[in-house]
Amino acid sequence: MKTSFAAFCAVAAVVAFPSANCFVPTALSSSASTSTSLRVSVEGTQLTPPKKVSELATTSEDLYNQNVQTTYGRYKLTIDSGNGCFLKTTDGKEYLDCVSGIATCALGHNNEYLTKAIQDQMKKVHHVSNLYFIPEQAALANWLCTNSGADKAFFCNSGAEANEAAIKVARRHASNRGIEKPVIISAEQSFHGRTLAALSATQQPKYHKGFGYDGKMVPGFEACKYNDIESLEAAVERATSDGQGLAAIMLEPLQGEGGIIPGNPEFFAKAREICDKHGALLMIDEVQAGMGRTGTLWGHENLGVVPDVFTSAKALGGGVPIGAMMARGDAATTFGPGDHASTYGGNPLACAAGLAVAQYIYDKNVLDNVKARGEQLTQGLEKLAEKYPTVLGQVRGWGLLKGIECIADDIAPGDLVAAAMNEGLLLVPAGANVVRFVPPLIISEEEINMALERFEAAVKSKAN
């Protein structure tokens, strides 16, 4: 006796799923000989359409207050568009952008390389699963590894995620060495991200408040003073006591959020020596300092050390969300299938953006510009510090990651940032008493002079 295809499907479904009869359409389950078409009746779903952004020039602040969680204290600026190193607000005012999305928009705004790469990739394919090979991901990983000491890369979406991946690598690597209580040492005043483990590595108690368990953050982290070898050695003693073992030392090559504090080569050399002695990983957080911002592609190049693991994000995609964790040696093969993953990590669109940034840095000799403009900025800020000695203090940093101390008792860095905004210059505070300059890496000599003139006007307005 011949069996119809419809009846076969109905029987197969019941066999495969014991309760699968609930999935079998009535037309198929009632009679194998029925030829009735399958029909589904669905009532219309009522949705509210999204508002048009073009109509929100004067009302977006109200919508923020209504619908956006207050995780940021925002200045009363509504950005409409940008070009090069300038941003324009919805009321038509133009600002020289020395924030660049907090060291993120390395190529400025509306960059032709980046725009074309994104447009071309969107027309091709913008996202597929990491279950398949992605050529753009392979090409970007190759560029990152070829231009560093890394062997392999893992992609994600942000700096915090990249640092979480590094933390997991350190713990798994330590586990492979038989350590059941792995400890990662990080520095006081560091900043590694807002996710729970990255926040635990961030040795700033003000960020921990309210996120602990019984007053404690994620266990397995020890603190040392940045650039203090004696403090580091003491932290190692604590990390290797009571059955614990040293998994990694995690450091920024230059502390950004901590106040623009460059690393000391001797301190990093000692960290490298300690890691080698204990079989631990030296991990460098390059989220803010990396991708050319310090005048070298990676901040740790200024310190003469080669890390086992380093992380990148921010400028890696020029403003398109992407993060990466690079590793060498054993650390590069610590993860296996299923040990870590990211749905969006290394997607074609983000990697196309990363490749465009890499190509532009190469084609336009961006590192040379960073060195020249960084030196120009340092000299200009030092002259202002001499001119306004009761307001401005030490200038520090590398390349176009620069800060100047605000030393006046009655003037906070935020006050100078607000005053600069009134002069058409965007800046951002760092640490307790520093004003930070992190312009696009493409900034010109003329634009640096403009930034210095506007910053002086801001200082003068607060000093009087």
Short mmCIF file of C-alpha atoms in Angstrom, two decimals:
data_model
loop_
_atom_site.label_atom_id
_atom_site.label_comp_id
_atom_site.label_asym_id
_atom_site.label_seq_id
_atom_site.Cartn_x
_atom_site.Cartn_y
_atom_site.Cartn_z
CA MET A 1 0.00 0.00 0.00
CA LYS A 2 1.35 3.40 -0.90
CA THR A 3 1.55 6.10 1.77
CA SER A 4 1.04 9.77 0.93
CA PHE A 5 3.87 12.24 1.72
CA ALA A 6 1.58 14.17 4.08
CA ALA A 7 0.79 11.08 6.10
CA PHE A 8 4.46 10.12 6.20
CA CYS A 9 5.40 13.55 7.63
CA ALA A 10 2.70 13.28 10.29
CA VAL A 11 3.90 9.85 11.39
CA ALA A 12 7.56 10.92 11.34
CA ALA A 13 6.80 13.91 13.54
CA VAL A 14 5.10 11.77 16.14
CA VAL A 15 7.97 9.29 16.16
CA ALA A 16 10.61 12.00 16.46
CA PHE A 17 8.79 13.95 19.16
CA PRO A 18 6.56 11.99 21.63
CA SER A 19 4.29 15.02 21.97
CA ALA A 20 4.79 16.23 18.44
CA ASN A 21 1.14 15.79 17.54
CA CYS A 22 0.67 19.31 18.82
CA PHE A 23 2.89 20.50 15.95
CA VAL A 24 1.09 18.48 13.23
CA PRO A 25 -1.42 20.62 11.31
CA THR A 26 -5.00 19.36 11.57
CA ALA A 27 -5.23 18.97 7.79
CA LEU A 28 -2.38 16.43 7.87
CA SER A 29 -3.31 14.51 11.01
CA SER A 30 -7.00 14.06 10.26
CA SER A 31 -6.76 12.27 6.94
CA ALA A 32 -3.99 11.27 4.62
CA SER A 33 -6.27 11.68 1.66
CA THR A 34 -7.31 15.25 2.46
CA SER A 35 -6.05 17.89 0.06
CA THR A 36 -7.21 20.92 2.06
CA SER A 37 -4.69 23.83 2.00
CA LEU A 38 -3.06 24.84 5.24
CA ARG A 39 -4.39 28.18 6.48
CA VAL A 40 -3.40 30.29 9.48
CA SER A 41 -5.53 33.16 10.72
CA VAL A 42 -3.65 35.82 12.68
CA GLU A 43 -5.16 39.01 14.04
CA GLY A 44 -3.29 42.19 13.16
CA THR A 45 -0.68 43.17 15.77
CA GLN A 46 -0.71 46.83 16.73
CA LEU A 47 2.75 48.42 17.08
CA THR A 48 3.84 52.00 17.57
CA PRO A 49 6.30 53.08 14.86
CA PRO A 50 9.67 54.52 15.93
CA LYS A 51 10.03 58.27 15.99
CA LYS A 52 11.90 59.93 13.16
CA VAL A 53 15.30 61.12 14.33
CA SER A 54 15.06 64.13 12.01
CA GLU A 55 12.14 65.37 14.12
CA LEU A 56 13.93 65.12 17.48
CA ALA A 57 16.30 68.09 17.29
CA THR A 58 14.65 69.80 20.28
CA THR A 59 13.02 66.88 22.06
CA SER A 60 15.66 64.13 22.29
CA GLU A 61 16.65 65.24 25.81
CA ASP A 62 13.07 64.72 26.94
CA LEU A 63 13.04 61.23 25.43
CA TYR A 64 16.31 60.45 27.22
CA ASN A 65 14.78 61.41 30.54
CA GLN A 66 11.71 59.30 29.82
CA ASN A 67 13.24 56.16 28.34
CA VAL A 68 17.03 55.93 28.77
CA GLN A 69 18.56 54.71 32.02
CA THR A 70 20.70 57.36 33.70
CA THR A 71 24.07 55.60 33.56
CA TYR A 72 25.74 58.72 32.17
CA GLY A 73 25.84 62.34 33.23
CA ARG A 74 25.40 64.07 29.90
CA TYR A 75 26.36 67.54 28.77
CA LYS A 76 23.54 69.49 27.17
CA LEU A 77 24.75 68.94 23.62
CA THR A 78 22.84 67.02 20.98
CA ILE A 79 25.19 65.91 18.21
CA ASP A 80 23.78 66.00 14.69
CA SER A 81 26.73 65.30 12.40
CA GLY A 82 30.49 65.26 12.12
CA ASN A 83 33.26 65.68 9.59
CA GLY A 84 36.97 65.19 10.15
CA CYS A 85 37.84 66.50 13.61
CA PHE A 86 34.66 68.54 14.00
CA LEU A 87 31.19 67.81 15.35
CA LYS A 88 28.05 69.85 14.72
CA THR A 89 25.10 70.01 17.11
CA THR A 90 21.42 70.23 16.21
CA ASP A 91 21.44 73.97 16.94
CA GLY A 92 24.13 74.50 14.29
CA LYS A 93 27.17 75.01 16.54
CA GLU A 94 30.49 73.42 15.55
CA TYR A 95 33.01 71.97 17.98
CA LEU A 96 36.61 70.82 17.59
CA ASP A 97 36.44 67.25 18.88
CA CYS A 98 39.36 66.35 21.13
CA VAL A 99 37.37 63.53 22.73
CA SER A 100 36.77 61.42 19.59
CA GLY A 101 34.24 59.22 21.34
CA ILE A 102 36.78 58.79 24.17
CA ALA A 103 39.75 57.70 22.05
CA THR A 104 37.54 55.74 19.66
CA CYS A 105 37.02 57.69 16.41
CA ALA A 106 40.65 57.37 15.37
CA LEU A 107 39.95 58.52 11.80
CA GLY A 108 37.61 61.30 12.88
CA HIS A 109 34.08 61.56 11.54
CA ASN A 110 32.76 60.72 8.08
CA ASN A 111 36.09 59.24 7.00
CA GLU A 112 35.99 58.15 3.37
CA TYR A 113 37.85 54.85 3.93
CA LEU A 114 35.60 53.80 6.80
CA THR A 115 32.37 54.97 5.19
CA LYS A 116 33.06 53.14 1.95
CA ALA A 117 34.10 49.95 3.72
CA ILE A 118 30.88 49.89 5.75
CA GLN A 119 28.70 50.68 2.75
CA ASP A 120 30.35 48.02 0.61
CA GLN A 121 30.14 45.38 3.31
CA MET A 122 26.47 46.10 4.03
CA LYS A 123 25.70 45.47 0.38
CA LYS A 124 27.49 42.14 0.61
CA VAL A 125 26.81 40.52 4.01
CA HIS A 126 26.95 42.18 7.42
CA HIS A 127 26.57 39.28 9.87
CA VAL A 128 26.89 35.52 9.87
CA SER A 129 27.54 33.09 12.69
CA ASN A 130 31.02 32.10 13.79
CA LEU A 131 29.94 28.59 12.83
CA TYR A 132 31.32 29.54 9.41
CA PHE A 133 34.57 30.99 8.07
CA ILE A 134 34.53 34.78 7.73
CA PRO A 135 37.21 36.15 5.36
CA GLU A 136 37.12 39.66 6.84
CA GLN A 137 37.76 38.22 10.31
CA ALA A 138 40.69 36.17 9.06
CA ALA A 139 42.22 39.19 7.32
CA LEU A 140 41.92 41.42 10.38
CA ALA A 141 43.32 38.72 12.68
CA ASN A 142 46.26 38.33 10.32
CA TRP A 143 46.95 42.07 10.34
CA LEU A 144 46.79 42.26 14.12
CA CYS A 145 49.11 39.31 14.59
CA THR A 146 51.54 40.35 11.85
CA ASN A 147 51.88 43.78 13.45
CA SER A 148 52.41 42.54 17.01
CA GLY A 149 53.87 39.62 18.93
CA ALA A 150 50.57 37.75 18.90
CA ASP A 151 49.86 34.41 17.26
CA LYS A 152 46.06 34.35 17.34
CA ALA A 153 43.12 36.68 17.94
CA PHE A 154 39.67 36.30 19.47
CA PHE A 155 37.02 38.85 18.48
CA CYS A 156 34.21 40.35 20.53
CA ASN A 157 32.43 43.71 20.69
CA SER A 158 34.02 45.97 23.31
CA GLY A 159 36.98 46.57 25.57
CA ALA A 160 35.25 45.10 28.60
CA GLU A 161 34.46 41.93 26.65
CA ALA A 162 38.04 41.71 25.42
CA ASN A 163 39.30 41.98 28.99
CA GLU A 164 36.77 39.40 30.17
CA ALA A 165 38.20 37.06 27.52
CA ALA A 166 41.71 37.77 28.79
CA ILE A 167 40.64 37.02 32.37
CA LYS A 168 39.10 33.72 31.28
CA VAL A 169 42.24 32.79 29.36
CA ALA A 170 44.34 33.52 32.45
CA ARG A 171 42.15 31.33 34.65
CA ARG A 172 42.00 28.44 32.17
CA HIS A 173 45.76 28.69 31.57
CA ALA A 174 46.35 28.55 35.32
CA SER A 175 43.96 25.61 35.64
CA ASN A 176 45.94 23.77 32.99
CA ARG A 177 49.00 24.28 35.22
CA GLY A 178 47.19 22.75 38.19
CA ILE A 179 46.30 25.99 39.96
CA GLU A 180 42.86 25.78 41.58
CA LYS A 181 42.94 29.23 43.17
CA PRO A 182 44.21 31.50 40.38
CA VAL A 183 44.99 35.13 41.20
CA ILE A 184 45.33 38.02 38.76
CA ILE A 185 47.24 41.10 39.90
CA SER A 186 46.09 44.49 38.58
CA ALA A 187 47.06 48.02 39.51
CA GLU A 188 45.45 50.61 41.73
CA GLN A 189 43.63 53.33 39.76
CA SER A 190 43.32 50.98 36.79
CA PHE A 191 40.27 50.70 34.57
CA HIS A 192 39.43 47.51 32.69
CA GLY A 193 35.68 47.74 32.04
CA ARG A 194 32.23 47.62 33.58
CA THR A 195 31.37 43.92 33.36
CA LEU A 196 31.70 42.08 36.66
CA ALA A 197 35.09 40.40 36.31
CA ALA A 198 36.61 43.36 34.44
CA LEU A 199 35.23 45.63 37.14
CA SER A 200 36.80 43.41 39.79
CA ALA A 201 40.14 43.84 38.03
CA THR A 202 39.54 47.60 38.06
CA GLN A 203 41.18 48.57 41.33
CA GLN A 204 39.03 51.63 42.06
CA PRO A 205 36.64 51.02 44.98
CA LYS A 206 34.29 53.80 43.86
CA TYR A 207 33.27 51.64 40.91
CA HIS A 208 32.68 48.59 43.12
CA LYS A 209 30.09 50.14 45.44
CA GLY A 210 26.86 48.19 45.37
CA PHE A 211 28.07 45.43 43.06
CA GLY A 212 29.74 43.08 45.51
CA TYR A 213 28.60 40.04 47.44
CA ASP A 214 29.02 40.37 51.19
CA GLY A 215 31.24 43.37 50.50
CA LYS A 216 33.47 41.55 48.02
CA MET A 217 33.80 41.56 44.26
CA VAL A 218 34.68 38.53 42.11
CA PRO A 219 37.45 36.69 44.03
CA GLY A 220 40.89 36.05 42.59
CA PHE A 221 42.20 39.60 42.15
CA GLU A 222 45.04 41.32 43.99
CA ALA A 223 46.12 44.96 43.76
CA CYS A 224 49.49 46.66 43.53
CA LYS A 225 50.54 50.27 43.12
CA TYR A 226 51.18 51.22 39.50
CA ASN A 227 54.87 51.67 38.66
CA ASP A 228 55.88 50.46 42.15
CA ILE A 229 58.07 47.34 41.98
CA GLU A 230 58.09 46.79 45.76
CA SER A 231 54.29 46.88 45.83
CA LEU A 232 54.13 44.46 42.89
CA GLU A 233 56.43 42.00 44.61
CA ALA A 234 54.33 42.17 47.77
CA ALA A 235 51.20 41.48 45.71
CA VAL A 236 52.90 38.43 44.21
CA GLU A 237 53.63 37.10 47.71
CA ARG A 238 49.96 37.44 48.61
CA ALA A 239 48.88 35.90 45.32
CA THR A 240 51.02 32.81 45.89
CA SER A 241 50.11 32.17 49.52
CA ASP A 242 47.42 29.99 51.13
CA GLY A 243 47.25 27.55 48.23
CA GLN A 244 46.82 30.26 45.63
CA GLY A 245 48.81 30.64 42.43
CA LEU A 246 49.70 33.56 40.17
CA ALA A 247 47.63 33.38 36.99
CA ALA A 248 48.49 36.74 35.42
CA ILE A 249 49.55 40.33 35.88
CA MET A 250 47.11 42.65 34.07
CA LEU A 251 48.22 46.22 33.39
CA GLU A 252 47.51 49.21 31.18
CA PRO A 253 50.63 50.51 29.39
CA LEU A 254 49.39 53.98 30.27
CA GLN A 255 46.60 54.48 32.80
CA GLY A 256 43.93 56.52 31.04
CA GLU A 257 40.95 56.75 33.36
CA GLY A 258 43.40 56.76 36.27
CA GLY A 259 44.79 60.16 35.23
CA ILE A 260 47.03 59.73 32.14
CA ILE A 261 49.92 58.01 33.91
CA PRO A 262 52.49 56.39 31.59
CA GLY A 263 53.98 53.07 32.57
CA ASN A 264 57.55 52.79 33.78
CA PRO A 265 59.79 50.48 31.69
CA GLU A 266 61.54 49.08 34.78
CA PHE A 267 58.20 48.23 36.42
CA PHE A 268 56.97 46.42 33.30
CA ALA A 269 60.28 44.61 32.93
CA LYS A 270 59.87 43.32 36.49
CA ALA A 271 56.29 42.25 35.72
CA ARG A 272 57.58 40.32 32.70
CA GLU A 273 60.29 38.69 34.83
CA ILE A 274 57.79 37.67 37.52
CA CYS A 275 55.39 36.15 34.99
CA ASP A 276 58.20 34.16 33.40
CA LYS A 277 59.31 32.89 36.81
CA HIS A 278 55.81 31.73 37.80
CA GLY A 279 54.62 30.54 34.41
CA ALA A 280 51.95 33.27 34.54
CA LEU A 281 50.66 35.51 31.76
CA LEU A 282 51.60 39.15 31.30
CA MET A 283 48.41 40.78 30.01
CA ILE A 284 48.31 44.34 28.64
CA ASP A 285 45.07 46.29 28.33
CA GLU A 286 45.48 48.28 25.10
CA VAL A 287 41.82 49.29 24.83
CA GLN A 288 42.56 53.02 25.03
CA ALA A 289 46.29 53.19 24.28
CA GLY A 290 46.34 50.80 21.32
CA MET A 291 45.83 51.24 17.57
CA GLY A 292 48.33 54.05 17.21
CA ARG A 293 47.18 56.50 19.85
CA THR A 294 50.55 56.63 21.65
CA GLY A 295 52.61 57.05 18.47
CA THR A 296 53.34 53.33 18.21
CA LEU A 297 50.71 50.84 17.12
CA TRP A 298 50.59 49.35 20.64
CA GLY A 299 51.29 51.18 23.86
CA HIS A 300 53.47 48.40 25.25
CA GLU A 301 55.97 49.09 22.46
CA ASN A 302 56.93 52.20 24.46
CA LEU A 303 57.89 49.94 27.38
CA GLY A 304 60.07 47.33 25.69
CA VAL A 305 58.03 44.31 26.78
CA VAL A 306 56.18 41.64 24.83
CA PRO A 307 52.94 40.53 26.53
CA ASP A 308 51.45 37.06 26.40
CA VAL A 309 48.00 38.57 26.00
CA PHE A 310 46.81 42.03 25.03
CA THR A 311 43.40 43.51 24.34
CA SER A 312 42.07 46.10 21.93
CA ALA A 313 38.80 47.87 21.16
CA LYS A 314 37.83 51.56 20.84
CA ALA A 315 39.92 52.73 17.84
CA LEU A 316 40.12 49.21 16.38
CA GLY A 317 36.88 49.81 14.48
CA GLY A 318 37.16 53.58 14.26
CA GLY A 319 33.84 53.89 16.10
CA VAL A 320 32.20 50.70 14.86
CA PRO A 321 31.86 48.35 17.87
CA ILE A 322 34.56 45.69 17.93
CA GLY A 323 36.94 44.24 20.49
CA ALA A 324 39.79 41.75 20.30
CA MET A 325 41.95 39.67 22.59
CA MET A 326 45.30 38.71 21.12
CA ALA A 327 47.58 36.03 22.54
CA ARG A 328 50.84 34.24 21.84
CA GLY A 329 52.37 30.91 22.75
CA ASP A 330 50.38 28.68 25.08
CA ALA A 331 47.91 31.48 25.75
CA ALA A 332 46.93 31.49 22.07
CA THR A 333 45.82 27.86 22.22
CA THR A 334 44.31 27.83 25.73
CA PHE A 335 40.74 28.19 24.49
CA GLY A 336 39.15 25.30 22.63
CA PRO A 337 35.74 25.01 20.95
CA GLY A 338 33.02 25.93 23.42
CA ASP A 339 35.35 27.57 25.97
CA HIS A 340 34.43 31.10 24.91
CA ALA A 341 32.30 32.73 22.23
CA SER A 342 30.61 35.90 21.05
CA THR A 343 27.57 36.06 18.78
CA TYR A 344 28.60 39.31 17.11
CA GLY A 345 32.34 38.94 17.60
CA GLY A 346 34.30 39.18 14.36
CA ASN A 347 31.25 39.75 12.18
CA PRO A 348 31.94 40.83 8.59
CA LEU A 349 30.77 44.43 9.10
CA ALA A 350 32.87 45.13 12.19
CA CYS A 351 35.92 43.45 10.68
CA ALA A 352 35.51 45.41 7.44
CA ALA A 353 35.62 48.55 9.57
CA GLY A 354 38.74 47.30 11.36
CA LEU A 355 40.42 46.56 8.04
CA ALA A 356 39.58 50.06 6.79
CA VAL A 357 41.15 51.60 9.89
CA ALA A 358 44.24 49.42 9.45
CA GLN A 359 44.55 50.35 5.77
CA TYR A 360 44.20 54.05 6.48
CA ILE A 361 46.83 53.93 9.23
CA TYR A 362 49.18 52.23 6.76
CA ASP A 363 48.42 54.35 3.69
CA LYS A 364 48.48 57.73 5.43
CA ASN A 365 51.45 57.23 7.78
CA VAL A 366 49.17 58.00 10.71
CA LEU A 367 51.73 56.97 13.33
CA ASP A 368 54.07 59.72 12.14
CA ASN A 369 51.27 62.26 12.44
CA VAL A 370 50.48 61.08 15.97
CA LYS A 371 54.09 61.56 17.02
CA ALA A 372 54.37 65.03 15.46
CA ARG A 373 51.00 66.31 16.68
CA GLY A 374 51.56 64.77 20.09
CA GLU A 375 54.83 66.64 20.51
CA GLN A 376 53.15 69.85 19.30
CA LEU A 377 50.36 69.37 21.83
CA THR A 378 52.81 68.71 24.67
CA GLN A 379 54.82 71.83 23.92
CA GLY A 380 51.69 73.95 23.68
CA LEU A 381 50.22 72.65 26.94
CA GLU A 382 53.53 73.12 28.76
CA LYS A 383 53.60 76.77 27.66
CA LEU A 384 50.08 77.23 29.00
CA ALA A 385 51.12 75.61 32.29
CA GLU A 386 53.94 78.16 32.58
CA LYS A 387 51.55 80.98 31.76
CA TYR A 388 48.86 79.87 34.23
CA PRO A 389 50.87 78.23 37.05
CA THR A 390 48.08 78.51 39.63
CA VAL A 391 45.63 76.62 37.42
CA LEU A 392 47.60 74.15 35.31
CA GLY A 393 50.24 71.64 36.36
CA GLN A 394 52.11 68.72 34.86
CA VAL A 395 51.60 67.62 31.26
CA ARG A 396 51.92 63.88 30.69
CA GLY A 397 51.11 61.10 28.28
CA TRP A 398 52.24 59.69 24.95
CA GLY A 399 51.32 60.65 21.41
CA LEU A 400 47.72 61.87 21.26
CA LEU A 401 46.79 60.46 24.66
CA LYS A 402 47.65 63.52 26.72
CA GLY A 403 46.57 65.05 29.99
CA ILE A 404 47.25 68.22 31.92
CA GLU A 405 46.75 68.58 35.65
CA CYS A 406 44.23 71.03 37.02
CA ILE A 407 45.85 72.16 40.27
CA ALA A 408 43.65 75.07 41.37
CA ASP A 409 41.73 74.28 44.56
CA ASP A 410 38.59 76.01 43.34
CA ILE A 411 38.63 74.70 39.73
CA ALA A 412 37.84 71.09 38.92
CA PRO A 413 38.75 69.38 35.64
CA GLY A 414 35.04 69.29 34.81
CA ASP A 415 34.93 73.07 35.14
CA LEU A 416 37.65 73.45 32.53
CA VAL A 417 35.94 70.93 30.27
CA ALA A 418 32.70 72.93 30.49
CA ALA A 419 34.53 76.20 29.85
CA ALA A 420 36.28 74.68 26.83
CA MET A 421 32.91 73.60 25.49
CA ASN A 422 31.79 77.22 25.61
CA GLU A 423 34.82 78.00 23.44
CA GLY A 424 33.94 75.32 20.89
CA LEU A 425 36.34 72.64 22.12
CA LEU A 426 35.37 69.19 23.40
CA LEU A 427 37.57 67.62 26.10
CA VAL A 428 37.07 64.97 28.79
CA PRO A 429 38.32 64.65 32.40
CA ALA A 430 40.56 61.78 33.54
CA GLY A 431 41.19 60.74 37.12
CA ALA A 432 40.73 63.20 39.96
CA ASN A 433 42.46 66.26 38.55
CA VAL A 434 43.34 65.85 34.87
CA VAL A 435 41.90 67.26 31.65
CA ARG A 436 42.37 64.76 28.83
CA PHE A 437 43.08 65.41 25.14
CA VAL A 438 42.31 62.43 22.88
CA PRO A 439 41.62 63.88 19.43
CA PRO A 440 41.28 61.86 16.23
CA LEU A 441 44.67 60.56 15.09
CA ILE A 442 44.28 62.51 11.84
CA ILE A 443 44.24 65.92 13.56
CA SER A 444 46.31 68.55 11.74
CA GLU A 445 48.90 71.05 12.92
CA GLU A 446 46.40 73.87 12.39
CA GLU A 447 43.75 72.06 14.40
CA ILE A 448 46.13 71.44 17.31
CA ASN A 449 46.88 75.17 17.37
CA MET A 450 43.14 75.85 17.36
CA ALA A 451 42.65 73.44 20.27
CA LEU A 452 45.39 75.17 22.27
CA GLU A 453 43.92 78.63 21.58
CA ARG A 454 40.45 77.54 22.66
CA PHE A 455 41.77 75.75 25.73
CA GLU A 456 43.69 78.88 26.77
CA ALA A 457 40.50 80.92 26.42
CA ALA A 458 38.75 78.42 28.68
CA VAL A 459 41.52 78.54 31.28
CA LYS A 460 41.55 82.33 31.19
CA SER A 461 37.79 82.47 31.74
CA LYS A 462 38.09 80.36 34.90
CA ALA A 463 41.31 81.93 36.19
CA ASN A 464 39.89 85.47 36.25
#
